[in-house]
Amino acid sequence: AQSVTQPDIHITVSEGASLELRCNYSYGATPYLFWYVQSPGQGLQLLLKYFSGDTLVQGIKGFEAEFKRSQSSFNLRKPSVHWSDAAEYFCAVGAQDTGKLIFGQGTTLQVKP
Amino acid sequence: EPEVTQTPSHQVTQMGQEVILRCVPISNHLYFYWYRQILGQKVEFLVSFYNNEISEKSEIFDDQFSVERPDGSNFTLKIRSTKLEDSAMYFCASSETSDTQYFGPGTRLTVL
């Protein structure tokens, strides 16, 4: 069955520290992979996506993610976190034909001053 | 930058009532989706819509749900007889091709 797991429900980091949010997926074919961010009261904003090619993808707001097929992972990273990065982050896998997205549980990021 | 819009932002209704949630997708997009997020749970796929018909639907999307594109701009989700468990945030999304979806801000539905 297709699924996405985000093992960390809640993460707290200090401003300026590096960040890694974990995502593991289970999908029968080559997946389309996404990270979305949701700030309080806002919709889901696309941070970055991976379809094929270079396994390290760059996104908006200084985020990047690396696709590792051997580990079925697509972890999100940022070298230096800003207070405005506090939000909920969702990893998702997409069906190539219909586009249906399957989301992980989400990780809430808190940033300490 | 074009964006997906949804109205209303918050809808309160009585159990058994019909509700219609409205979405205006990005204008040149051809694929449309509805998702929902029950408080504290995952975002769940409900339905995808392309070329004026449903292309895929989840188990959640039973006979109480329907979608429609009544004109060239709106995309609606109707729940015929709401239940308490329909209380959730409902997100509309659209995409130009079936790969990258852009989401609206959501409608919070509260069923009393």
CSV table of C-alpha atoms in Angstrom, one decimal:
chain,number,residue,atom,x,y,z
A,1,ALA,CA,0.0,0.0,0.0
A,2,GLN,CA,1.1,3.5,-0.7
A,3,SER,CA,2.0,5.5,2.4
A,4,VAL,CA,4.2,8.3,3.8
A,5,THR,CA,5.7,8.3,7.2
A,6,GLN,CA,7.0,11.4,9.0
A,7,PRO,CA,8.5,9.9,12.2
A,8,ASP,CA,8.9,13.2,14.0
A,9,ILE,CA,5.6,14.8,15.1
A,10,HIS,CA,7.2,17.8,16.7
A,11,ILE,CA,10.7,19.3,16.4
A,12,THR,CA,12.2,22.3,18.2
A,13,VAL,CA,15.4,23.9,16.9
A,14,SER,CA,17.1,27.1,17.8
A,15,GLU,CA,17.2,30.0,15.4
A,16,GLY,CA,20.3,29.7,13.2
A,17,ALA,CA,20.6,25.9,13.7
A,18,SER,CA,20.4,23.4,10.9
A,19,LEU,CA,17.2,21.4,10.3
A,20,GLU,CA,16.4,18.0,8.9
A,21,LEU,CA,12.9,16.7,8.7
A,22,ARG,CA,12.5,13.0,7.9
A,23,CYS,CA,10.2,11.5,5.4
A,24,ASN,CA,9.9,7.8,4.3
A,25,TYR,CA,7.6,6.6,1.7
A,26,SER,CA,6.2,3.3,0.3
A,27,TYR,CA,5.2,3.4,-3.3
A,28,GLY,CA,5.1,0.8,-6.0
A,29,ALA,CA,6.5,2.8,-8.9
A,30,THR,CA,8.9,5.7,-9.2
A,31,PRO,CA,7.3,8.3,-7.0
A,32,TYR,CA,6.7,12.0,-7.4
A,33,LEU,CA,7.7,13.5,-4.0
A,34,PHE,CA,6.8,16.8,-2.5
A,35,TRP,CA,7.2,18.9,0.6
A,36,TYR,CA,4.5,21.4,1.5
A,37,VAL,CA,4.5,23.9,4.4
A,38,GLN,CA,1.4,25.1,6.2
A,39,SER,CA,1.6,28.2,8.4
A,40,PRO,CA,-1.2,28.8,10.9
A,41,GLY,CA,-4.4,29.8,9.2
A,42,GLN,CA,-2.8,29.3,5.7
A,43,GLY,CA,-3.1,26.8,3.0
A,44,LEU,CA,-0.4,24.3,1.9
A,45,GLN,CA,2.5,26.0,0.1
A,46,LEU,CA,4.7,24.0,-2.1
A,47,LEU,CA,8.3,24.1,-0.9
A,48,LEU,CA,9.9,21.7,-3.5
A,49,LYS,CA,9.3,18.6,-5.6
A,50,TYR,CA,11.2,15.7,-7.0
A,51,PHE,CA,10.2,13.9,-10.2
A,52,SER,CA,13.4,12.6,-11.7
A,53,GLY,CA,17.1,13.5,-12.3
A,54,ASP,CA,19.3,15.1,-9.7
A,55,THR,CA,18.4,13.6,-6.4
A,56,LEU,CA,19.2,16.8,-4.5
A,57,VAL,CA,16.5,19.3,-5.2
A,58,GLN,CA,16.4,23.0,-4.2
A,59,GLY,CA,13.2,24.7,-3.1
A,60,ILE,CA,12.0,28.0,-1.9
A,61,LYS,CA,13.0,29.7,1.3
A,62,GLY,CA,16.4,28.1,1.3
A,63,PHE,CA,15.1,24.5,1.7
A,64,GLU,CA,16.5,21.5,-0.1
A,65,ALA,CA,15.6,17.8,-0.1
A,66,GLU,CA,17.4,14.6,-1.1
A,67,PHE,CA,15.8,11.6,-2.7
A,68,LYS,CA,17.4,8.3,-1.6
A,69,ARG,CA,15.8,5.4,-3.4
A,70,SER,CA,17.7,2.8,-1.4
A,71,GLN,CA,16.3,4.2,1.8
A,72,SER,CA,12.9,5.2,0.4
A,73,SER,CA,13.5,8.6,1.9
A,74,PHE,CA,13.0,12.2,0.9
A,75,ASN,CA,14.3,14.3,3.9
A,76,LEU,CA,14.0,18.0,4.0
A,77,ARG,CA,16.9,20.2,5.1
A,78,LYS,CA,17.8,23.8,5.8
A,79,PRO,CA,21.3,24.9,6.9
A,80,SER,CA,20.1,27.8,9.1
A,81,VAL,CA,16.5,28.1,10.4
A,82,HIS,CA,14.8,31.4,10.8
A,83,TRP,CA,12.0,32.2,13.2
A,84,SER,CA,9.6,32.5,10.3
A,85,ASP,CA,10.1,28.9,9.4
A,86,ALA,CA,8.0,27.8,12.4
A,87,ALA,CA,5.1,25.9,10.7
A,88,GLU,CA,3.8,22.5,9.9
A,89,TYR,CA,5.6,20.6,7.2
A,90,PHE,CA,4.1,17.8,5.1
A,91,CYS,CA,5.8,15.3,2.9
A,92,ALA,CA,3.7,13.8,0.1
A,93,VAL,CA,3.9,11.2,-2.6
A,94,GLY,CA,2.0,11.7,-5.8
A,95,ALA,CA,0.5,9.3,-8.4
A,96,GLN,CA,2.0,10.0,-11.8
A,97,ASP,CA,-1.3,9.4,-13.6
A,98,THR,CA,-4.0,11.0,-11.6
A,99,GLY,CA,-1.9,13.3,-9.4
A,100,LYS,CA,-3.5,12.0,-6.2
A,101,LEU,CA,-1.3,13.0,-3.3
A,102,ILE,CA,-0.8,10.9,-0.2
A,103,PHE,CA,0.4,12.9,2.8
A,104,GLY,CA,2.4,12.1,5.8
A,105,GLN,CA,1.2,13.0,9.3
A,106,GLY,CA,3.1,16.3,9.3
A,107,THR,CA,5.9,17.6,11.5
A,108,THR,CA,5.4,20.7,13.5
A,109,LEU,CA,8.5,22.9,13.7
A,110,GLN,CA,9.0,25.2,16.6
A,111,VAL,CA,11.9,27.7,16.4
A,112,LYS,CA,13.5,28.9,19.7
A,113,PRO,CA,15.0,32.4,19.7
B,1,GLU,CA,1.1,35.4,-8.7
B,2,PRO,CA,-2.1,33.4,-9.5
B,3,GLU,CA,-3.5,31.4,-6.6
B,4,VAL,CA,-6.4,29.1,-5.7
B,5,THR,CA,-9.1,30.8,-3.7
B,6,GLN,CA,-11.8,29.2,-1.5
B,7,THR,CA,-15.0,30.4,0.0
B,8,PRO,CA,-16.2,30.6,2.6
B,9,SER,CA,-13.2,30.5,5.0
B,10,HIS,CA,-15.4,29.0,7.7
B,11,GLN,CA,-18.8,27.3,7.4
B,12,VAL,CA,-20.9,26.3,10.4
B,13,THR,CA,-23.9,24.0,9.7
B,14,GLN,CA,-26.3,21.7,11.4
B,15,MET,CA,-26.1,18.0,11.0
B,16,GLY,CA,-28.2,16.8,8.1
B,17,GLN,CA,-27.9,20.1,6.2
B,18,GLU,CA,-26.4,20.4,2.7
B,19,VAL,CA,-23.2,22.5,2.3
B,20,ILE,CA,-21.5,23.7,-0.8
B,21,LEU,CA,-17.8,24.6,-0.6
B,22,ARG,CA,-16.5,26.7,-3.4
B,23,CYS,CA,-13.1,27.0,-5.1
B,24,VAL,CA,-11.7,29.1,-7.9
B,25,PRO,CA,-8.7,27.2,-9.3
B,26,ILE,CA,-5.8,28.9,-11.1
B,27,SER,CA,-7.2,29.9,-14.5
B,28,ASN,CA,-5.2,27.8,-16.9
B,29,HIS,CA,-5.3,24.7,-14.8
B,30,LEU,CA,-7.0,21.5,-16.0
B,31,TYR,CA,-6.9,19.2,-13.0
B,32,PHE,CA,-8.8,19.8,-9.8
B,33,TYR,CA,-8.8,18.2,-6.4
B,34,TRP,CA,-10.4,18.2,-3.0
B,35,TYR,CA,-8.7,17.1,0.2
B,36,ARG,CA,-9.7,17.2,3.8
B,37,GLN,CA,-7.9,17.4,7.1
B,38,ILE,CA,-9.7,16.4,10.2
B,39,LEU,CA,-8.2,18.2,13.2
B,40,GLY,CA,-5.0,16.4,14.3
B,41,GLN,CA,-5.0,14.0,11.4
B,42,LYS,CA,-3.4,13.7,8.0
B,43,VAL,CA,-4.5,15.5,4.9
B,44,GLU,CA,-6.6,13.0,3.0
B,45,PHE,CA,-7.4,12.8,-0.7
B,46,LEU,CA,-11.1,13.0,-1.6
B,47,VAL,CA,-11.4,13.3,-5.3
B,48,SER,CA,-9.7,14.4,-8.5
B,49,PHE,CA,-11.5,15.9,-11.5
B,50,TYR,CA,-10.4,16.3,-15.1
B,51,ASN,CA,-12.1,16.9,-18.4
B,52,ASN,CA,-15.5,17.4,-16.6
B,53,GLU,CA,-15.5,14.1,-14.9
B,54,ILE,CA,-14.1,12.4,-11.7
B,55,SER,CA,-10.8,10.7,-12.5
B,56,GLU,CA,-10.3,9.1,-9.0
B,57,LYS,CA,-12.1,9.1,-5.7
B,58,SER,CA,-11.3,7.8,-2.3
B,59,GLU,CA,-13.4,5.6,0.0
B,60,ILE,CA,-14.4,8.7,1.9
B,61,PHE,CA,-16.0,10.2,-1.2
B,62,ASP,CA,-19.3,8.3,-0.9
B,63,ASP,CA,-22.8,9.1,-2.3
B,64,GLN,CA,-23.1,12.1,0.1
B,65,PHE,CA,-20.4,13.9,-1.8
B,66,SER,CA,-20.4,15.4,-5.3
B,67,VAL,CA,-18.2,17.7,-7.3
B,68,GLU,CA,-19.1,20.1,-10.1
B,69,ARG,CA,-17.5,22.6,-12.3
B,70,PRO,CA,-20.6,24.7,-13.0
B,71,ASP,CA,-18.9,27.3,-15.1
B,72,GLY,CA,-15.5,28.0,-16.5
B,73,SER,CA,-14.0,29.2,-13.2
B,74,ASN,CA,-15.6,27.5,-10.1
B,75,PHE,CA,-15.1,24.1,-8.8
B,76,THR,CA,-17.5,23.0,-6.0
B,77,LEU,CA,-17.7,20.2,-3.4
B,78,LYS,CA,-21.2,19.4,-2.2
B,79,ILE,CA,-22.0,17.4,0.9
B,80,ARG,CA,-25.7,16.5,0.8
B,81,SER,CA,-26.4,15.6,4.4
B,82,THR,CA,-23.6,16.6,6.7
B,83,LYS,CA,-22.6,14.4,9.6
B,84,LEU,CA,-20.6,15.3,12.7
B,85,GLU,CA,-17.6,13.5,11.3
B,86,ASP,CA,-17.5,15.7,8.2
B,87,SER,CA,-16.1,18.5,10.4
B,88,ALA,CA,-12.7,19.2,8.9
B,89,MET,CA,-10.7,21.6,6.9
B,90,TYR,CA,-11.4,21.1,3.2
B,91,PHE,CA,-8.7,22.1,0.7
B,92,CYS,CA,-9.1,22.6,-3.0
B,93,ALA,CA,-6.1,22.2,-5.3
B,94,SER,CA,-5.5,22.6,-9.0
B,95,SER,CA,-2.7,21.7,-11.4
B,96,GLU,CA,-1.9,22.5,-15.0
B,97,THR,CA,-0.8,18.9,-15.6
B,98,SER,CA,-1.3,16.1,-13.2
B,99,ASP,CA,2.0,16.6,-11.3
B,100,THR,CA,2.3,19.7,-9.2
B,101,GLN,CA,-0.7,20.8,-7.2
B,102,TYR,CA,-1.3,24.3,-5.8
B,103,PHE,CA,-3.6,24.5,-2.8
B,104,GLY,CA,-6.1,27.0,-1.6
B,105,PRO,CA,-6.3,28.3,2.0
B,106,GLY,CA,-9.0,25.9,2.9
B,107,THR,CA,-12.6,26.1,4.3
B,108,ARG,CA,-13.1,25.0,7.9
B,109,LEU,CA,-16.4,23.1,8.1
B,110,THR,CA,-18.0,22.7,11.5
B,111,VAL,CA,-21.0,20.4,11.8
B,112,LEU,CA,-23.0,20.9,14.9
